[in-house]
């Protein structure tokens, strides 16, 4: 691995970290090609250039190296990375390792900067980590299960899906005498779960308890 830090005329530090592959060359048209006395000068030239994202080096003599500056990288032109015993290829460290994306998929561009793509619905942000709306309900309509289903003959059953149907009424039945809350039997360790179908960042969870009676039944809740 080659690391180089340069100080610009304005006093700001410019830093690029390169990894290298021996006996390989990224076979594309060079941005520039020239000879240098030391291999490190090729690293310095690429670091100074805003257009250079990788480079090839070939040893010509003990004091001479061929330097090929490239305005692309193996992340973009992987099919052009070929085995060549006379060259070494230097490239910027993969920004997707470790993965900076909270959700979605990470992709490297030729500048070795990460792009988070395929963010889940209602998720935005550079790292796929920002909810599109502060009150967006990710659980709405998603598949659910619970440890048991309570049934009242006159009203029917109270399945787990009633907890994510968007109805926030706090009585166990509606004005039309229809179930509107999920309920289990008197299970010793009752549980309820929802399957989002994908990994999402959860910033807040809201549970609407019964308001007509028996609210103390929901206690010592453990979130997993």
mmCIF file of C-alpha atoms in Angstrom:
data_model
loop_
_atom_site.group_PDB
_atom_site.id
_atom_site.type_symbol
_atom_site.label_atom_id
_atom_site.label_comp_id
_atom_site.label_asym_id
_atom_site.label_seq_id
_atom_site.Cartn_x
_atom_site.Cartn_y
_atom_site.Cartn_z
ATOM 1 C CA UNK A 1 0.000 0.000 0.000
ATOM 2 C CA UNK A 2 1.299 3.454 -0.895
ATOM 3 C CA UNK A 3 0.257 6.496 1.100
ATOM 4 C CA UNK A 4 1.134 10.064 0.276
ATOM 5 C CA UNK A 5 0.196 13.351 1.905
ATOM 6 C CA UNK A 6 0.950 16.607 0.121
ATOM 7 C CA UNK A 7 0.625 20.175 1.326
ATOM 8 C CA UNK A 8 -0.860 22.579 -1.186
ATOM 9 C CA UNK A 9 0.058 26.234 -1.659
ATOM 10 C CA UNK A 10 -2.929 27.182 0.497
ATOM 11 C CA UNK A 11 -1.681 25.064 3.345
ATOM 12 C CA UNK A 12 -4.447 22.480 3.026
ATOM 13 C CA UNK A 13 -3.556 18.816 3.206
ATOM 14 C CA UNK A 14 -4.356 16.569 0.275
ATOM 15 C CA UNK A 15 -4.393 12.843 0.926
ATOM 16 C CA UNK A 16 -4.805 9.775 -1.227
ATOM 17 C CA UNK A 17 -4.315 6.197 -0.128
ATOM 18 C CA UNK A 18 -3.351 3.695 -2.809
ATOM 19 C CA UNK A 19 -3.332 -0.083 -2.820
ATOM 20 C CA UNK A 20 -1.436 -1.997 -5.466
ATOM 21 C CA UNK A 21 -1.568 -5.225 -7.436
ATOM 22 C CA UNK A 22 1.739 -6.656 -8.624
ATOM 23 C CA UNK A 23 2.026 -8.003 -12.156
ATOM 24 C CA UNK A 24 -1.172 -6.322 -13.311
ATOM 25 C CA UNK A 25 -2.010 -3.383 -15.556
ATOM 26 C CA UNK A 26 -5.259 -1.533 -16.114
ATOM 27 C CA UNK A 27 -5.175 -1.582 -19.891
ATOM 28 C CA UNK A 28 -6.868 1.702 -20.860
ATOM 29 C CA UNK A 29 -5.722 4.848 -22.648
ATOM 30 C CA UNK A 30 -3.530 6.799 -20.191
ATOM 31 C CA UNK A 31 -4.334 10.311 -19.108
ATOM 32 C CA UNK A 32 -0.574 10.884 -19.269
ATOM 33 C CA UNK A 33 2.491 8.696 -19.752
ATOM 34 C CA UNK A 34 6.042 9.677 -18.751
ATOM 35 C CA UNK A 35 9.254 8.444 -17.173
ATOM 36 C CA UNK A 36 10.272 9.179 -13.584
ATOM 37 C CA UNK A 37 13.411 8.463 -11.593
ATOM 38 C CA UNK A 38 11.552 7.075 -8.579
ATOM 39 C CA UNK A 39 8.324 5.116 -8.359
ATOM 40 C CA UNK A 40 7.058 7.444 -5.611
ATOM 41 C CA UNK A 41 7.062 10.335 -8.095
ATOM 42 C CA UNK A 42 4.306 8.559 -10.003
ATOM 43 C CA UNK A 43 2.284 8.366 -6.787
ATOM 44 C CA UNK A 44 2.896 12.081 -6.220
ATOM 45 C CA UNK A 45 1.830 12.964 -9.768
ATOM 46 C CA UNK A 46 -1.463 11.105 -9.425
ATOM 47 C CA UNK A 47 -2.095 12.631 -6.010
ATOM 48 C CA UNK A 48 -1.613 16.148 -7.399
ATOM 49 C CA UNK A 49 -3.952 15.566 -10.338
ATOM 50 C CA UNK A 50 -7.702 16.020 -9.873
ATOM 51 C CA UNK A 51 -8.291 13.753 -12.881
ATOM 52 C CA UNK A 52 -6.078 10.837 -11.818
ATOM 53 C CA UNK A 53 -7.816 7.969 -10.018
ATOM 54 C CA UNK A 54 -5.269 5.172 -10.522
ATOM 55 C CA UNK A 55 -1.965 4.511 -12.280
ATOM 56 C CA UNK A 56 0.288 1.832 -13.746
ATOM 57 C CA UNK A 57 4.043 1.617 -13.076
ATOM 58 C CA UNK A 58 6.666 -0.290 -15.069
ATOM 59 C CA UNK A 59 10.296 -0.559 -14.028
ATOM 60 C CA UNK A 60 12.547 0.227 -16.999
ATOM 61 C CA UNK A 61 15.953 0.399 -15.316
ATOM 62 C CA UNK A 62 17.284 0.736 -11.783
ATOM 63 C CA UNK A 63 16.669 4.496 -11.937
ATOM 64 C CA UNK A 64 13.836 4.755 -14.427
ATOM 65 C CA UNK A 65 10.129 3.946 -14.243
ATOM 66 C CA UNK A 66 7.328 4.332 -16.754
ATOM 67 C CA UNK A 67 4.318 5.999 -15.174
ATOM 68 C CA UNK A 68 0.817 5.839 -16.698
ATOM 69 C CA UNK A 69 -1.754 8.091 -15.035
ATOM 70 C CA UNK A 70 -5.359 6.953 -15.533
ATOM 71 C CA UNK A 71 -8.626 8.844 -15.242
ATOM 72 C CA UNK A 72 -10.564 5.691 -14.419
ATOM 73 C CA UNK A 73 -10.220 2.821 -11.953
ATOM 74 C CA UNK A 74 -10.636 -0.913 -11.612
ATOM 75 C CA UNK A 75 -14.047 -0.297 -10.028
ATOM 76 C CA UNK A 76 -15.302 1.026 -13.375
ATOM 77 C CA UNK A 77 -13.110 -0.864 -15.861
ATOM 78 C CA UNK A 78 -12.561 -4.152 -14.056
ATOM 79 C CA UNK A 79 -12.663 -6.071 -17.342
ATOM 80 C CA UNK A 80 -9.536 -4.175 -18.481
ATOM 81 C CA UNK A 81 -7.434 -5.209 -15.489
ATOM 82 C CA UNK A 82 -5.059 -7.698 -17.091
ATOM 83 C CA UNK A 83 -2.098 -9.712 -15.908
ATOM 84 C CA UNK A 84 1.184 -8.162 -17.027
ATOM 85 C CA UNK A 85 4.398 -9.259 -15.316
ATOM 86 C CA UNK A 86 6.189 -5.998 -16.144
ATOM 87 C CA UNK A 87 3.641 -3.662 -14.490
ATOM 88 C CA UNK A 88 2.123 -2.917 -11.100
ATOM 89 C CA UNK A 89 -1.266 -1.260 -10.832
ATOM 90 C CA UNK A 90 -2.085 1.258 -8.078
ATOM 91 C CA UNK A 91 -5.661 2.143 -7.174
ATOM 92 C CA UNK A 92 -7.524 4.017 -4.467
ATOM 93 C CA UNK A 93 -8.864 2.076 -1.505
ATOM 94 C CA UNK A 94 -12.383 0.702 -1.977
ATOM 95 C CA UNK A 95 -14.768 3.110 -0.179
ATOM 96 C CA UNK A 96 -17.370 0.336 0.174
ATOM 97 C CA UNK A 97 -15.163 -1.594 2.619
ATOM 98 C CA UNK A 98 -16.412 -1.306 5.270
ATOM 99 C CA UNK A 99 -19.880 -0.616 3.879
ATOM 100 C CA UNK A 100 -20.893 3.011 4.643
ATOM 101 C CA UNK A 101 -24.516 2.485 3.553
ATOM 102 C CA UNK A 102 -27.018 1.920 6.355
ATOM 103 C CA UNK A 103 -29.396 0.294 3.857
ATOM 104 C CA UNK A 104 -29.326 -0.342 0.121
ATOM 105 C CA UNK A 105 -26.201 -1.319 -1.817
ATOM 106 C CA UNK A 106 -22.818 0.372 -2.020
ATOM 107 C CA UNK A 107 -21.146 1.066 -5.360
ATOM 108 C CA UNK A 108 -17.746 2.655 -6.011
ATOM 109 C CA UNK A 109 -17.329 5.248 -8.737
ATOM 110 C CA UNK A 110 -14.075 5.886 -10.581
ATOM 111 C CA UNK A 111 -13.068 8.480 -7.992
ATOM 112 C CA UNK A 112 -13.287 5.747 -5.336
ATOM 113 C CA UNK A 113 -16.189 7.559 -3.725
ATOM 114 C CA UNK A 114 -19.140 5.532 -2.526
ATOM 115 C CA UNK A 115 -22.663 5.702 -3.903
ATOM 116 C CA UNK A 116 -25.511 4.158 -1.912
ATOM 117 C CA UNK A 117 -28.168 2.902 -4.296
ATOM 118 C CA UNK A 118 -31.368 0.837 -4.203
ATOM 119 C CA UNK A 119 -32.462 2.502 -0.964
ATOM 120 C CA UNK A 120 -35.687 1.026 0.463
ATOM 121 C CA UNK A 121 -38.930 2.889 -0.191
ATOM 122 C CA UNK A 122 -39.218 6.171 1.723
ATOM 123 C CA UNK A 123 -35.485 6.123 2.582
ATOM 124 C CA UNK A 124 -33.164 8.791 1.193
ATOM 125 C CA UNK A 125 -29.829 10.363 2.091
ATOM 126 C CA UNK A 126 -26.266 9.779 0.936
ATOM 127 C CA UNK A 127 -26.042 6.671 3.131
ATOM 128 C CA UNK A 128 -29.667 5.521 2.619
ATOM 129 C CA UNK A 129 -30.306 6.478 6.220
ATOM 130 C CA UNK A 130 -32.888 9.284 6.176
ATOM 131 C CA UNK A 131 -36.626 8.708 6.437
ATOM 132 C CA UNK A 132 -38.553 10.550 3.729
ATOM 133 C CA UNK A 133 -41.065 11.715 6.338
ATOM 134 C CA UNK A 134 -40.879 11.934 10.143
ATOM 135 C CA UNK A 135 -44.158 10.019 10.569
ATOM 136 C CA UNK A 136 -43.730 7.375 7.892
ATOM 137 C CA UNK A 137 -45.006 4.005 9.111
ATOM 138 C CA UNK A 138 -42.708 1.260 7.807
ATOM 139 C CA UNK A 139 -44.838 -1.440 9.450
ATOM 140 C CA UNK A 140 -48.041 -0.462 7.643
ATOM 141 C CA UNK A 141 -49.517 -3.494 5.893
ATOM 142 C CA UNK A 142 -46.437 -5.669 6.428
ATOM 143 C CA UNK A 143 -46.724 -9.407 7.292
ATOM 144 C CA UNK A 144 -47.191 -10.036 11.021
ATOM 145 C CA UNK A 145 -47.492 -12.896 13.505
ATOM 146 C CA UNK A 146 -48.352 -13.251 17.182
ATOM 147 C CA UNK A 147 -48.194 -15.990 19.788
ATOM 148 C CA UNK A 148 -51.965 -16.623 19.719
ATOM 149 C CA UNK A 149 -55.161 -15.056 18.360
ATOM 150 C CA UNK A 150 -57.913 -14.009 20.718
ATOM 151 C CA UNK A 151 -61.471 -14.717 19.532
ATOM 152 C CA UNK A 152 -64.757 -13.281 20.784
ATOM 153 C CA UNK A 153 -67.757 -15.027 19.294
ATOM 154 C CA UNK A 154 -69.835 -11.894 18.816
ATOM 155 C CA UNK A 155 -67.049 -9.892 17.157
ATOM 156 C CA UNK A 156 -64.686 -12.419 15.597
ATOM 157 C CA UNK A 157 -60.917 -12.767 15.861
ATOM 158 C CA UNK A 158 -58.221 -10.213 16.728
ATOM 159 C CA UNK A 159 -55.248 -11.170 14.515
ATOM 160 C CA UNK A 160 -51.774 -9.614 14.502
ATOM 161 C CA UNK A 161 -52.460 -7.752 11.239
ATOM 162 C CA UNK A 162 -54.833 -5.362 13.041
ATOM 163 C CA UNK A 163 -51.776 -3.722 14.643
ATOM 164 C CA UNK A 164 -50.452 -2.517 11.268
ATOM 165 C CA UNK A 165 -53.630 -1.702 9.335
ATOM 166 C CA UNK A 166 -53.341 2.051 9.921
ATOM 167 C CA UNK A 167 -56.318 2.194 12.299
ATOM 168 C CA UNK A 168 -55.173 3.873 15.526
ATOM 169 C CA UNK A 169 -58.456 3.496 17.392
ATOM 170 C CA UNK A 170 -57.709 2.532 21.000
ATOM 171 C CA UNK A 171 -60.855 0.491 21.714
ATOM 172 C CA UNK A 172 -60.753 -3.239 21.082
ATOM 173 C CA UNK A 173 -63.758 -2.904 18.743
ATOM 174 C CA UNK A 174 -64.978 -0.144 16.465
ATOM 175 C CA UNK A 175 -68.337 1.631 16.512
ATOM 176 C CA UNK A 176 -69.462 -0.979 13.977
ATOM 177 C CA UNK A 177 -68.532 -3.737 16.462
ATOM 178 C CA UNK A 178 -65.576 -4.859 14.342
ATOM 179 C CA UNK A 179 -62.206 -5.848 15.861
ATOM 180 C CA UNK A 180 -59.622 -3.071 15.545
ATOM 181 C CA UNK A 181 -56.808 -4.202 17.868
ATOM 182 C CA UNK A 182 -54.605 -7.272 17.799
ATOM 183 C CA UNK A 183 -55.008 -9.417 20.927
ATOM 184 C CA UNK A 184 -53.578 -12.679 22.195
ATOM 185 C CA UNK A 185 -54.870 -15.067 24.813
ATOM 186 C CA UNK A 186 -53.419 -14.858 28.307
ATOM 187 C CA UNK A 187 -50.074 -16.237 27.081
ATOM 188 C CA UNK A 188 -47.321 -16.453 29.674
ATOM 189 C CA UNK A 189 -44.797 -14.971 27.235
ATOM 190 C CA UNK A 190 -46.942 -13.424 24.546
ATOM 191 C CA UNK A 191 -45.157 -12.028 21.488
ATOM 192 C CA UNK A 192 -45.951 -10.118 18.319
ATOM 193 C CA UNK A 193 -43.695 -9.498 15.332
ATOM 194 C CA UNK A 194 -43.621 -7.762 11.984
ATOM 195 C CA UNK A 195 -41.507 -8.580 8.921
ATOM 196 C CA UNK A 196 -40.335 -5.458 7.063
ATOM 197 C CA UNK A 197 -38.937 -7.616 4.274
ATOM 198 C CA UNK A 198 -35.650 -5.698 4.333
ATOM 199 C CA UNK A 199 -33.237 -4.004 6.703
ATOM 200 C CA UNK A 200 -34.302 -0.464 7.578
ATOM 201 C CA UNK A 201 -33.097 2.140 10.097
ATOM 202 C CA UNK A 202 -35.642 2.531 12.902
ATOM 203 C CA UNK A 203 -35.566 5.876 14.676
ATOM 204 C CA UNK A 204 -38.845 5.663 16.591
ATOM 205 C CA UNK A 205 -41.473 3.083 17.488
ATOM 206 C CA UNK A 206 -45.025 3.998 18.519
ATOM 207 C CA UNK A 207 -47.404 1.495 20.143
ATOM 208 C CA UNK A 208 -51.082 2.348 20.588
ATOM 209 C CA UNK A 209 -52.360 0.597 23.706
ATOM 210 C CA UNK A 210 -55.999 -0.078 24.522
ATOM 211 C CA UNK A 211 -57.766 2.960 25.895
ATOM 212 C CA UNK A 212 -61.153 1.492 26.759
ATOM 213 C CA UNK A 213 -59.862 -0.817 29.498
ATOM 214 C CA UNK A 214 -57.206 -3.317 30.493
ATOM 215 C CA UNK A 215 -54.277 -1.094 29.475
ATOM 216 C CA UNK A 216 -52.143 -2.607 32.245
ATOM 217 C CA UNK A 217 -51.998 -5.887 30.327
ATOM 218 C CA UNK A 218 -49.398 -4.364 28.023
ATOM 219 C CA UNK A 219 -46.352 -3.999 30.252
ATOM 220 C CA UNK A 220 -42.693 -4.984 30.487
ATOM 221 C CA UNK A 221 -42.468 -4.848 26.693
ATOM 222 C CA UNK A 222 -39.172 -5.992 25.189
ATOM 223 C CA UNK A 223 -38.199 -4.845 21.691
ATOM 224 C CA UNK A 224 -35.930 -7.047 19.585
#
